[in-house]
Coordinates of N, CA and C in Angstrom, one line a residue:
X1 N 110.8 118.2 83.2 CA 109.8 117.2 82.7 C 110.4 116.0 82.1
X2 N 111.5 116.3 81.3 CA 112.1 115.1 80.6 C 112.8 114.2 81.6
X3 N 113.3 114.8 82.7 CA 114.0 114.0 83.7 C 112.9 113.1 84.4
X4 N 111.7 113.6 84.6 CA 110.7 112.8 85.2 C 110.3 111.6 84.3
X5 N 110.2 111.9 83.0 CA 109.9 110.8 82.1 C 111.0 109.8 82.0
X6 N 112.2 110.3 82.1 CA 113.4 109.4 82.0 C 113.4 108.5 83.3
X7 N 113.1 109.0 84.4 CA 113.1 108.2 85.6 C 112.0 107.2 85.6
X8 N 110.8 107.5 85.0 CA 109.7 106.6 84.9 C 110.1 105.5 83.9
X9 N 110.8 105.8 82.8 CA 111.2 104.8 81.9 C 112.2 103.9 82.5
X10 N 113.1 104.4 83.3 CA 114.1 103.5 84.0 C 113.4 102.6 85.0
X11 N 112.4 103.1 85.7 CA 111.7 102.3 86.7 C 110.9 101.2 86.0
X12 N 110.3 101.5 84.8 CA 109.5 100.5 84.1 C 110.4 99.5 83.5
X13 N 111.6 99.8 83.0 CA 112.5 98.8 82.5 C 113.0 97.9 83.6
X14 N 113.2 98.4 84.8 CA 113.6 97.6 85.9 C 112.5 96.6 86.3
X15 N 111.3 97.1 86.3 CA 110.2 96.2 86.6 C 110.0 95.1 85.5
X16 N 110.1 95.5 84.3 CA 109.9 94.5 83.2 C 111.0 93.4 83.2
X17 N 112.2 93.7 83.7 CA 113.2 92.8 83.6 C 113.4 92.0 85.0
X18 N 112.4 92.1 85.8 CA 112.5 91.5 87.2 C 112.6 90.0 87.2
X19 N 112.2 89.3 86.1 CA 112.2 87.9 86.0 C 113.6 87.3 85.8
X20 N 114.6 88.1 85.5 CA 115.9 87.6 85.3 C 116.9 88.6 86.0
X21 N 118.1 88.2 86.1 CA 119.1 89.0 86.7 C 119.3 90.3 85.9
X22 N 119.2 91.5 86.4 CA 119.4 92.7 85.7 C 119.7 93.8 86.7
X23 N 120.4 94.8 86.1 CA 120.7 96.0 86.9 C 120.6 97.2 85.9
X24 N 120.0 98.3 86.4 CA 119.9 99.5 85.6 C 120.2 100.7 86.6
X25 N 120.5 101.8 86.0 CA 120.8 103.0 86.8 C 120.1 104.2 86.2
X26 N 119.9 105.1 87.1 CA 119.2 106.4 86.7 C 120.3 107.5 86.9
X27 N 120.6 108.1 85.8 CA 121.6 109.2 85.8 C 120.9 110.5 85.6
X28 N 121.2 111.5 86.4 CA 120.6 112.8 86.3 C 121.7 113.8 86.3
X29 N 121.6 115.0 85.7 CA 122.6 116.0 85.7 C 122.6 116.8 87.0
X30 N 123.8 117.1 87.5 CA 123.9 117.9 88.7 C 123.9 119.4 88.3
X31 N 124.2 120.3 89.2 CA 124.2 121.7 88.9 C 125.2 122.2 87.8
X32 N 126.3 121.4 87.7 CA 127.3 121.8 86.6 C 127.0 121.1 85.3
X33 N 126.0 120.3 85.2 CA 125.7 119.6 84.0 C 126.3 118.2 83.9
X34 N 127.0 117.8 84.9 CA 127.6 116.4 84.8 C 126.6 115.4 85.2
X35 N 126.7 114.2 84.6 CA 125.8 113.1 84.9 C 126.2 112.4 86.2
X36 N 125.3 112.3 87.1 CA 125.6 111.6 88.4 C 124.6 110.5 88.6
X37 N 125.0 109.5 89.3 CA 124.1 108.4 89.6 C 123.0 108.8 90.6
X38 N 121.7 108.8 90.3 CA 120.7 109.2 91.2 C 120.1 108.0 91.9
X39 N 119.9 106.9 91.2 CA 119.4 105.6 91.8 C 119.8 104.4 90.9
X40 N 119.9 103.3 91.6 CA 120.3 102.1 90.9 C 119.2 101.0 91.2
X41 N 118.8 100.3 90.2 CA 117.8 99.2 90.4 C 118.5 97.9 90.1
X42 N 118.2 96.9 90.9 CA 118.7 95.6 90.7 C 117.5 94.6 90.8
X43 N 117.5 93.6 90.0 CA 116.4 92.6 90.0 C 117.0 91.2 89.9
X44 N 116.5 90.3 90.6 CA 117.0 88.9 90.6 C 115.8 88.0 90.9
X45 N 115.3 87.3 89.9 CA 114.2 86.3 90.1 C 113.1 86.7 91.1
X46 N 112.4 87.8 90.8 CA 111.3 88.3 91.6 C 111.7 89.2 92.7
X47 N 113.0 89.3 93.1 CA 113.4 90.2 94.1 C 113.9 91.5 93.4
X48 N 113.5 92.6 93.9 CA 113.8 93.9 93.3 C 114.3 94.8 94.4
X49 N 115.3 95.6 94.1 CA 115.9 96.5 95.1 C 116.2 97.8 94.4
X50 N 115.9 98.9 95.0 CA 116.2 100.3 94.5 C 117.2 100.9 95.5
X51 N 118.4 101.3 94.9 CA 119.5 101.8 95.7 C 119.7 103.3 95.4
X52 N 120.1 104.0 96.4 CA 120.5 105.4 96.2 C 121.7 105.7 97.0
X53 N 122.3 106.9 96.8 CA 123.4 107.3 97.6 C 123.0 108.2 98.7
X54 N 123.5 107.9 99.9 CA 123.2 108.7 101.1 C 124.0 110.0 101.1
X55 N 123.8 110.9 102.0 CA 124.5 112.1 102.1 C 126.0 111.9 102.5
X56 N 126.3 110.7 103.1 CA 127.6 110.4 103.4 C 128.4 109.7 102.3
X57 N 127.7 109.4 101.2 CA 128.4 108.9 100.0 C 128.2 107.4 99.9
X58 N 127.6 106.7 100.8 CA 127.5 105.2 100.7 C 126.2 104.9 100.0
X59 N 126.1 103.7 99.5 CA 124.9 103.2 98.8 C 124.0 102.6 99.8
X60 N 122.7 103.1 99.8 CA 121.7 102.6 100.7 C 120.4 102.2 100.0
X61 N 119.7 101.2 100.4 CA 118.4 100.9 99.7 C 117.3 101.9 100.0
X62 N 116.5 102.2 99.0 CA 115.3 103.0 99.3 C 114.1 102.1 99.4
X63 N 114.0 101.0 98.6 CA 112.9 100.1 98.6 C 113.4 98.7 98.2
X64 N 112.9 97.7 98.8 CA 113.3 96.3 98.5 C 112.1 95.5 98.4
X65 N 111.9 94.7 97.4 CA 110.7 93.9 97.1 C 111.1 92.5 96.9
X66 N 110.5 91.6 97.7 CA 110.8 90.1 97.6 C 109.5 89.4 97.3
X67 N 109.4 88.6 96.2 CA 108.2 87.9 95.9 C 108.5 86.4 95.9
X68 N 107.5 85.6 96.4 CA 107.7 84.2 96.4 C 106.3 83.5 96.2
X69 N 106.3 82.3 95.7 CA 105.0 81.6 95.5 C 104.8 80.7 96.7
X70 N 103.7 80.9 97.4 CA 103.4 80.1 98.6 C 102.8 78.7 98.2
X71 N 101.9 78.7 97.2 CA 101.3 77.5 96.8 C 100.8 77.7 95.3
X72 N 100.9 76.6 94.6 CA 100.6 76.6 93.2 C 99.8 75.3 92.9
X73 N 98.7 75.4 92.2 CA 97.9 74.3 91.9 C 97.2 74.4 90.6
X74 N 96.4 73.5 90.2 CA 95.7 73.6 88.9 C 94.6 74.6 88.8
X75 N 94.1 75.0 90.0 CA 93.0 76.0 90.1 C 93.5 77.4 90.4
X76 N 94.8 77.6 90.5 CA 95.3 79.0 90.9 C 96.6 78.9 91.7
X77 N 97.0 80.0 92.2 CA 98.2 80.1 93.0 C 98.1 81.2 94.0
X78 N 98.9 81.1 95.0 CA 99.0 82.1 96.1 C 100.5 82.6 96.1
X79 N 100.6 83.9 96.0 CA 101.9 84.5 96.1 C 102.0 85.5 97.2
X80 N 103.2 85.7 97.7 CA 103.4 86.7 98.8 C 104.5 87.7 98.3
X81 N 104.2 89.0 98.5 CA 105.2 90.0 98.1 C 105.5 90.8 99.4
X82 N 106.7 90.9 99.7 CA 107.2 91.7 100.9 C 107.9 92.9 100.4
X83 N 107.4 94.1 100.8 CA 108.0 95.3 100.4 C 108.5 96.1 101.6
X84 N 109.8 96.3 101.6 CA 110.5 97.1 102.7 C 110.8 98.5 102.2
X85 N 110.4 99.5 102.9 CA 110.8 100.9 102.5 C 111.8 101.4 103.6
X86 N 112.8 102.2 103.0 CA 113.8 102.7 103.9 C 113.9 104.2 103.8
X87 N 114.5 104.8 104.8 CA 114.7 106.3 104.8 C 116.0 106.6 104.0
X88 N 116.3 107.9 103.8 CA 117.5 108.2 103.0 C 118.8 107.7 103.7
X89 N 118.8 107.4 105.0 CA 120.0 106.9 105.7 C 120.1 105.4 105.6
X90 N 119.1 104.7 105.1 CA 119.1 103.3 105.0 C 118.4 102.5 106.2
X91 N 117.7 103.2 107.0 CA 117.0 102.6 108.1 C 115.6 102.2 107.7
X92 N 115.2 101.1 108.1 CA 113.8 100.6 107.8 C 112.7 101.5 108.3
X93 N 111.8 101.9 107.4 CA 110.7 102.8 107.8 C 109.5 101.9 108.0
X94 N 109.1 101.2 107.0 CA 107.9 100.4 107.0 C 108.0 99.1 106.2
X95 N 107.2 98.2 106.5 CA 107.1 96.9 105.8 C 105.7 96.7 105.3
X96 N 105.5 96.2 104.1 CA 104.2 95.9 103.6 C 104.2 94.5 103.0
X97 N 103.2 93.7 103.5 CA 103.1 92.3 103.0 C 101.8 92.1 102.3
X98 N 101.9 91.7 101.0 CA 100.7 91.5 100.2 C 100.6 90.0 99.8
X99 N 99.5 89.4 100.2 CA 99.2 88.0 99.8 C 98.1 88.0 98.8
X100 N 98.5 87.5 97.6 CA 97.6 87.4 96.5 C 97.2 86.0 96.2
X101 N 95.9 85.8 96.2 CA 95.3 84.4 95.9 C 94.5 84.5 94.6
X102 N 95.0 83.8 93.6 CA 94.4 83.8 92.3 C 93.7 82.5 92.1
X103 N 92.4 82.6 91.9 CA 91.5 81.4 91.7 C 91.0 81.4 90.2
X104 N 91.2 80.3 89.6 CA 90.6 80.2 88.2 C 89.2 79.7 88.3
X105 N 88.3 80.3 87.5 CA 86.9 79.9 87.4 C 86.7 79.6 85.9
X106 N 85.6 78.9 85.6 CA 85.4 78.4 84.2 C 85.5 79.6 83.2
X107 N 85.0 80.7 83.5 CA 85.0 81.8 82.5 C 86.0 83.0 82.9
X108 N 87.0 82.7 83.6 CA 88.0 83.8 84.0 C 88.7 83.5 85.2
X109 N 88.9 84.5 86.1 CA 89.6 84.3 87.3 C 89.2 85.3 88.3
X110 N 89.3 85.0 89.6 CA 89.1 85.9 90.7 C 90.4 86.1 91.5
X111 N 90.8 87.3 91.8 CA 92.0 87.6 92.5 C 91.6 88.3 93.8
X112 N 92.0 87.6 94.9 CA 91.9 88.2 96.2 C 93.2 88.6 96.8
X113 N 93.4 89.9 97.2 CA 94.7 90.3 97.7 C 94.4 90.9 99.1
X114 N 95.3 90.6 100.0 CA 95.2 91.1 101.4 C 96.5 91.8 101.6
X115 N 96.4 93.1 102.1 CA 97.6 93.9 102.3 C 97.8 94.1 103.8
X116 N 98.9 93.8 104.3 CA 99.3 94.0 105.7 C 100.4 95.1 105.8
X117 N 100.2 96.1 106.6 CA 101.2 97.2 106.7 C 101.6 97.3 108.2
X118 N 102.9 97.5 108.3 CA 103.5 97.7 109.7 C 103.0 99.0 110.3
X119 N 102.8 99.0 111.6 CA 102.4 100.2 112.3 C 103.6 100.6 113.2
X120 N 103.4 101.6 114.1 CA 104.5 102.1 114.9 C 104.9 101.1 115.9
X121 N 104.1 100.2 116.3 CA 104.4 99.2 117.3 C 105.1 98.0 116.8
X122 N 105.3 97.9 115.4 CA 105.9 96.8 114.8 C 105.0 95.7 114.4
X123 N 103.7 95.8 114.7 CA 102.7 94.8 114.3 C 102.3 95.0 112.8
X124 N 101.8 94.0 112.2 CA 101.4 94.0 110.8 C 99.9 93.7 110.7
X125 N 99.0 94.7 111.1 CA 97.6 94.5 110.9 C 97.2 94.5 109.5
X126 N 96.0 93.9 109.2 CA 95.5 93.9 107.9 C 94.9 95.3 107.6
X127 N 95.4 95.8 106.4 CA 95.0 97.2 106.2 C 94.2 97.4 104.9
X128 N 94.1 96.3 104.1 CA 93.3 96.5 102.8 C 93.0 95.1 102.3
X129 N 91.8 95.0 101.7 CA 91.4 93.8 100.9 C 91.0 94.2 99.6
X130 N 91.5 93.5 98.6 CA 91.1 93.8 97.2 C 90.6 92.6 96.5
X131 N 89.6 92.7 95.7 CA 89.0 91.7 94.9 C 88.9 92.1 93.5
X132 N 89.5 91.4 92.6 CA 89.4 91.7 91.2 C 88.8 90.5 90.4
X133 N 87.8 90.7 89.7 CA 87.1 89.7 88.9 C 87.3 89.9 87.4
X134 N 87.8 88.9 86.7 CA 88.0 89.0 85.2 C 87.2 87.9 84.6
X135 N 86.8 88.1 83.4 CA 86.1 87.1 82.6 C 86.8 87.0 81.2
X136 N 86.9 85.8 80.8 CA 87.4 85.5 79.4 C 86.3 85.0 78.5
X137 N 86.2 85.6 77.4 CA 85.1 85.3 76.5 C 85.6 84.8 75.1
X138 N 85.1 83.7 74.7 CA 85.4 83.2 73.3 C 86.8 82.6 73.2
X139 N 87.1 82.2 72.0 CA 88.4 81.6 71.7 C 89.4 82.7 71.3
X140 N 89.1 83.9 71.3 CA 90.0 85.0 70.9 C 90.8 85.5 72.2
X141 N 90.5 84.9 73.3 CA 91.1 85.2 74.6 C 91.0 86.7 74.9
X142 N 89.8 87.2 74.8 CA 89.6 88.6 75.2 C 89.2 88.6 76.7
X143 N 90.0 89.3 77.5 CA 89.8 89.3 78.9 C 89.2 90.7 79.3
X144 N 88.1 90.7 80.1 CA 87.5 91.9 80.5 C 87.5 91.9 82.1
X145 N 87.9 93.0 82.7 CA 87.8 93.1 84.1 C 86.4 93.6 84.4
X146 N 85.7 92.8 85.2 CA 84.3 93.1 85.5 C 84.1 93.8 86.8
X147 N 85.0 93.7 87.7 CA 84.7 94.4 89.0 C 86.0 94.4 89.8
X148 N 86.2 95.6 90.5 CA 87.3 95.8 91.4 C 86.7 96.3 92.7
X149 N 86.9 95.7 93.8 CA 86.4 96.1 95.1 C 87.6 96.2 96.1
X150 N 87.7 97.4 96.7 CA 88.8 97.6 97.7 C 88.1 97.9 99.0
X151 N 88.4 97.2 100.0 CA 87.9 97.4 101.4 C 89.0 97.8 102.3
X152 N 88.7 98.7 103.2 CA 89.6 99.2 104.2 C 88.9 99.2 105.6
X153 N 89.7 99.1 106.7 CA 89.0 99.0 108.0 C 88.3 100.4 108.3
X154 N 87.1 100.3 108.9 CA 86.4 101.5 109.2 C 86.7 101.9 110.7
X155 N 85.9 102.8 111.2 CA 86.1 103.2 112.6 C 85.8 102.1 113.6
X156 N 84.9 101.2 113.3 CA 84.6 100.1 114.2 C 85.6 99.0 114.1
X157 N 86.5 99.0 113.1 CA 87.4 97.9 113.0 C 87.0 96.9 111.9
X158 N 85.7 96.9 111.5 CA 85.3 96.0 110.4 C 85.7 96.6 109.1
X159 N 85.8 95.8 108.1 CA 86.2 96.2 106.7 C 84.9 96.7 106.0
X160 N 85.0 98.0 105.5 CA 84.0 98.6 104.7 C 84.5 98.8 103.3
X161 N 83.6 98.8 102.3 CA 84.0 99.0 100.9 C 84.4 100.5 100.8
X162 N 85.7 100.7 100.4 CA 86.2 102.1 100.2 C 86.1 102.5 98.7
X163 N 86.4 101.5 97.8 CA 86.3 101.8 96.4 C 85.6 100.6 95.7
X164 N 84.8 100.9 94.7 CA 84.2 99.9 93.9 C 84.2 100.4 92.5
X165 N 84.9 99.7 91.6 CA 85.0 100.2 90.2 C 84.5 99.1 89.3
X166 N 83.9 99.5 88.2 CA 83.4 98.6 87.3 C 83.9 99.0 85.9
X167 N 85.2 98.7 85.7 CA 85.8 99.1 84.4 C 85.4 98.1 83.3
X168 N 85.1 98.6 82.2 CA 84.7 97.8 81.1 C 85.8 97.9 80.0
X169 N 87.1 97.9 80.5 CA 88.2 98.0 79.6 C 88.6 96.6 79.2
X170 N 88.7 96.3 77.9 CA 89.1 95.0 77.4 C 90.5 95.1 76.8
X171 N 91.3 94.0 76.9 CA 92.6 94.0 76.2 C 92.8 92.6 75.7
X172 N 93.6 92.5 74.7 CA 93.9 91.1 74.1 C 95.3 90.7 74.5
X173 N 95.5 89.4 74.7 CA 96.8 88.9 75.1 C 97.5 88.5 73.9

């Protein structure tokens, strides 16, 4: 249990430091109680990579994430995140591309995210659409998420609402 919490702590630290150059490692005990490197995380200006050791002893990536801003304006921005997942031997398994469009509205913002996932043929069809609506109220900058909608392709190929949440959780910045 404590090793699971330790690995989650290392992963969250690696994500929190992704805006600057950073490296962190996950050490776990082996059968003899010696600490061994289980995974290494590197982050560099929005790019994040998780490395592990293969059965042959070489370092191979497990997951690599690249983020970049496509367009930025006064009313919002559009970012693209490319996530590559690898098998334990270091061969590419799948690729996921997420395009997030954030639009500012007078009382909050609307976030539209489109997720493209690679299939067996190497194509990247659209696999998910997300819409998140937030509202800002007053001068205390209280932000409330008013609606989350996730759509996935149905049997006919058109997108149907798969999840619809209405969380009334508030948080302060």
